[in-house]
């Protein structure tokens, strides 16, 4: 009989964890504060002033896959080569990769997990509508769960894990993330730039012509990522002050539309160097890109490793009547 395991975070690490658990006969239940699965594998959609469709992959740009499990997952998600034969994106946007890989999993979306309660074999996940987080969230309990996988960026994972596994939670502080200010812009003319642009100096680290990616709208649209040092220097600046300096750094003209998004936790600069963290007695573990490195592939490997640790530990118990508590956000 399948057993309920809570997976907090439906980015690549959480999705990988949930898929492995499901394949082993468990019943994973994902919680994510986002509107859908994928986390930093994200696509923003918009419209030009004339109503033309626009879109930007404003988080991860592409994936490479040396790990056979991640390569198989990319193939299953229909990923296609871009910007060269060894790197891959999704169509019609990179977010399709997370969406397809999460298909069929039980996910509570738009739910911000605030805390855990209970203990081994009887965990309760408290979650709140992300729109109502301030000033005080009305919490909803879900559970009981046999085990819990926390698949969040390290700074967000630590406070949830700390009351129960403080020594493992303390390791989250070893991970270092770079922030990334990202500008999404569209133009009324073709810009005299290559489809991808990378630099190790100056305010801009990477820029990509969205309209050159496979299956995208044809309007000239660009994603421009600020360098880590520039993003740190301007971390608390207002979004409307971010667009002009980054466009100017690339000599871009006035855009039709432009907006900026701040990733507080973008690429991992220092990972803790272990695939995942798991307390077998508590049935509580941690996974994410911060365990092995700042790439989608590392997140996938980490989530898979945590699922393997949970499966190896083994959990038993009835599932009749589950979930006793829960929201109606199942996909
Ligand atoms: C700008 C940018 C560019 C990048 N470029 C690349 C690239 O080109 N190639 C590459 O391989 N990687 C790239 N990455 C990194 C890659 O996106 C990540 O390594 C990977 O997606 C991390 O997956 P994850 O599951 O560990 O975390 P996430 O994707 O961050 O997933 C965590 C999930 O947890 C949710 N969450 C957080 N807190 C809570 C809470 N309290 N309750 C409920 N849910 C919560 C979030 O909504 C999110 O969905 C890039 C990242 C960024 C931001």
PDB file of C-alpha atoms in Angstrom, residues 161-266:
ATOM      1  CA  UNK A 161      14.049  21.971   9.559  1.00  0.00           C
ATOM      2  CA  UNK A 162      15.778  23.628  12.511  1.00  0.00           C
ATOM      3  CA  UNK A 163      13.267  22.767  15.294  1.00  0.00           C
ATOM      4  CA  UNK A 164      13.612  19.033  14.528  1.00  0.00           C
ATOM      5  CA  UNK A 165      17.058  18.410  13.008  1.00  0.00           C
ATOM      6  CA  UNK A 166      19.151  21.408  14.115  1.00  0.00           C
ATOM      7  CA  UNK A 167      22.523  19.910  13.236  1.00  0.00           C
ATOM      8  CA  UNK A 168      21.472  19.202   9.638  1.00  0.00           C
ATOM      9  CA  UNK A 169      19.627  22.521   9.354  1.00  0.00           C
ATOM     10  CA  UNK A 170      22.810  24.314  10.417  1.00  0.00           C
ATOM     11  CA  UNK A 171      24.535  22.964   7.310  1.00  0.00           C
ATOM     12  CA  UNK A 172      22.208  25.116   5.178  1.00  0.00           C
ATOM     13  CA  UNK A 173      24.297  28.102   6.272  1.00  0.00           C
ATOM     14  CA  UNK A 174      27.289  26.652   4.385  1.00  0.00           C
ATOM     15  CA  UNK A 175      25.542  27.173   1.040  1.00  0.00           C
ATOM     16  CA  UNK A 176      26.165  30.481  -0.733  1.00  0.00           C
ATOM     17  CA  UNK A 177      23.813  31.821  -3.403  1.00  0.00           C
ATOM     18  CA  UNK A 178      24.376  34.664  -5.824  1.00  0.00           C
ATOM     19  CA  UNK A 179      21.382  36.946  -6.361  1.00  0.00           C
ATOM     20  CA  UNK A 180      20.416  37.835  -9.932  1.00  0.00           C
ATOM     21  CA  UNK A 181      18.515  40.854 -11.197  1.00  0.00           C
ATOM     22  CA  UNK A 182      16.897  39.813 -14.465  1.00  0.00           C
ATOM     23  CA  UNK A 183      15.398  42.177 -17.042  1.00  0.00           C
ATOM     24  CA  UNK A 184      12.743  41.010 -19.491  1.00  0.00           C
ATOM     25  CA  UNK A 185      12.397  43.382 -22.455  1.00  0.00           C
ATOM     26  CA  UNK A 186      10.881  43.465 -25.935  1.00  0.00           C
ATOM     27  CA  UNK A 187      11.787  45.729 -28.847  1.00  0.00           C
ATOM     28  CA  UNK A 188      10.195  46.912 -32.054  1.00  0.00           C
ATOM     29  CA  UNK A 189      13.261  46.129 -34.148  1.00  0.00           C
ATOM     30  CA  UNK A 190      15.870  43.387 -34.514  1.00  0.00           C
ATOM     31  CA  UNK A 191      18.889  44.308 -32.365  1.00  0.00           C
ATOM     32  CA  UNK A 192      22.412  43.962 -33.813  1.00  0.00           C
ATOM     33  CA  UNK A 193      23.501  41.419 -31.178  1.00  0.00           C
ATOM     34  CA  UNK A 194      24.254  37.680 -31.289  1.00  0.00           C
ATOM     35  CA  UNK A 195      21.479  35.387 -30.004  1.00  0.00           C
ATOM     36  CA  UNK A 196      23.377  34.804 -26.751  1.00  0.00           C
ATOM     37  CA  UNK A 197      25.767  37.164 -25.024  1.00  0.00           C
ATOM     38  CA  UNK A 198      28.018  36.385 -22.046  1.00  0.00           C
ATOM     39  CA  UNK A 199      30.536  38.455 -20.113  1.00  0.00           C
ATOM     40  CA  UNK A 200      32.640  38.087 -16.981  1.00  0.00           C
ATOM     41  CA  UNK A 201      33.030  41.868 -16.608  1.00  0.00           C
ATOM     42  CA  UNK A 202      30.552  44.730 -16.255  1.00  0.00           C
ATOM     43  CA  UNK A 203      26.955  44.783 -15.054  1.00  0.00           C
ATOM     44  CA  UNK A 204      25.561  42.137 -17.445  1.00  0.00           C
ATOM     45  CA  UNK A 205      26.619  38.475 -17.221  1.00  0.00           C
ATOM     46  CA  UNK A 206      24.279  36.916 -19.800  1.00  0.00           C
ATOM     47  CA  UNK A 207      21.674  37.920 -22.321  1.00  0.00           C
ATOM     48  CA  UNK A 208      19.585  35.788 -24.665  1.00  0.00           C
ATOM     49  CA  UNK A 209      17.307  36.562 -27.586  1.00  0.00           C
ATOM     50  CA  UNK A 210      14.123  34.763 -26.553  1.00  0.00           C
ATOM     51  CA  UNK A 211      12.734  34.915 -30.077  1.00  0.00           C
ATOM     52  CA  UNK A 212      15.698  32.821 -31.312  1.00  0.00           C
ATOM     53  CA  UNK A 213      14.787  29.880 -29.087  1.00  0.00           C
ATOM     54  CA  UNK A 214      12.761  27.018 -30.575  1.00  0.00           C
ATOM     55  CA  UNK A 215       9.000  27.462 -30.616  1.00  0.00           C
ATOM     56  CA  UNK A 216       8.924  31.010 -29.178  1.00  0.00           C
ATOM     57  CA  UNK A 217       6.921  34.057 -30.321  1.00  0.00           C
ATOM     58  CA  UNK A 218       8.790  35.934 -33.058  1.00  0.00           C
ATOM     59  CA  UNK A 219       8.756  39.437 -31.495  1.00  0.00           C
ATOM     60  CA  UNK A 220      12.268  40.604 -30.571  1.00  0.00           C
ATOM     61  CA  UNK A 221      12.416  39.764 -26.840  1.00  0.00           C
ATOM     62  CA  UNK A 222      15.454  39.572 -24.549  1.00  0.00           C
ATOM     63  CA  UNK A 223      16.260  38.183 -21.122  1.00  0.00           C
ATOM     64  CA  UNK A 224      19.191  40.047 -19.560  1.00  0.00           C
ATOM     65  CA  UNK A 225      20.818  38.746 -16.367  1.00  0.00           C
ATOM     66  CA  UNK A 226      22.918  41.058 -14.231  1.00  0.00           C
ATOM     67  CA  UNK A 227      26.266  39.841 -12.928  1.00  0.00           C
ATOM     68  CA  UNK A 228      26.366  38.577  -9.312  1.00  0.00           C
ATOM     69  CA  UNK A 229      28.451  41.554  -8.097  1.00  0.00           C
ATOM     70  CA  UNK A 230      26.111  44.085  -9.732  1.00  0.00           C
ATOM     71  CA  UNK A 231      23.048  42.226  -8.403  1.00  0.00           C
ATOM     72  CA  UNK A 232      24.477  42.244  -4.862  1.00  0.00           C
ATOM     73  CA  UNK A 233      25.275  45.950  -5.084  1.00  0.00           C
ATOM     74  CA  UNK A 234      21.720  46.744  -6.228  1.00  0.00           C
ATOM     75  CA  UNK A 235      19.893  43.989  -4.299  1.00  0.00           C
ATOM     76  CA  UNK A 236      17.463  46.263  -2.463  1.00  0.00           C
ATOM     77  CA  UNK A 237      16.987  48.784  -5.287  1.00  0.00           C
ATOM     78  CA  UNK A 238      13.492  49.311  -6.704  1.00  0.00           C
ATOM     79  CA  UNK A 239      12.784  47.141  -9.791  1.00  0.00           C
ATOM     80  CA  UNK A 240      12.049  50.202 -11.945  1.00  0.00           C
ATOM     81  CA  UNK A 241      15.627  51.435 -11.429  1.00  0.00           C
ATOM     82  CA  UNK A 242      17.151  48.187 -12.708  1.00  0.00           C
ATOM     83  CA  UNK A 243      15.999  48.183 -16.346  1.00  0.00           C
ATOM     84  CA  UNK A 244      17.776  51.241 -17.752  1.00  0.00           C
ATOM     85  CA  UNK A 245      21.365  50.486 -16.628  1.00  0.00           C
ATOM     86  CA  UNK A 246      21.238  46.895 -17.865  1.00  0.00           C
ATOM     87  CA  UNK A 247      19.796  47.834 -21.274  1.00  0.00           C
ATOM     88  CA  UNK A 248      22.374  50.641 -21.542  1.00  0.00           C
ATOM     89  CA  UNK A 249      25.205  48.196 -20.778  1.00  0.00           C
ATOM     90  CA  UNK A 250      24.280  46.302 -23.950  1.00  0.00           C
ATOM     91  CA  UNK A 251      23.591  49.436 -26.002  1.00  0.00           C
ATOM     92  CA  UNK A 252      19.934  48.493 -26.363  1.00  0.00           C
ATOM     93  CA  UNK A 253      17.353  51.096 -27.493  1.00  0.00           C
ATOM     94  CA  UNK A 254      14.146  52.088 -25.695  1.00  0.00           C
ATOM     95  CA  UNK A 255      12.052  48.926 -25.273  1.00  0.00           C
ATOM     96  CA  UNK A 256       8.381  48.377 -26.113  1.00  0.00           C
ATOM     97  CA  UNK A 257       7.995  46.804 -22.673  1.00  0.00           C
ATOM     98  CA  UNK A 258      10.494  45.975 -19.946  1.00  0.00           C
ATOM     99  CA  UNK A 259      10.353  44.736 -16.388  1.00  0.00           C
ATOM    100  CA  UNK A 260      12.824  43.468 -13.809  1.00  0.00           C
ATOM    101  CA  UNK A 261      12.677  40.407 -11.561  1.00  0.00           C
ATOM    102  CA  UNK A 262      14.930  39.855  -8.568  1.00  0.00           C
ATOM    103  CA  UNK A 263      16.101  36.326  -7.808  1.00  0.00           C
ATOM    104  CA  UNK A 264      17.387  36.520  -4.266  1.00  0.00           C
ATOM    105  CA  UNK A 265      18.634  32.921  -4.574  1.00  0.00           C
ATOM    106  CA  UNK A 266      19.840  32.362  -8.110  1.00  0.00           C
TER     107      UNK A 266
END
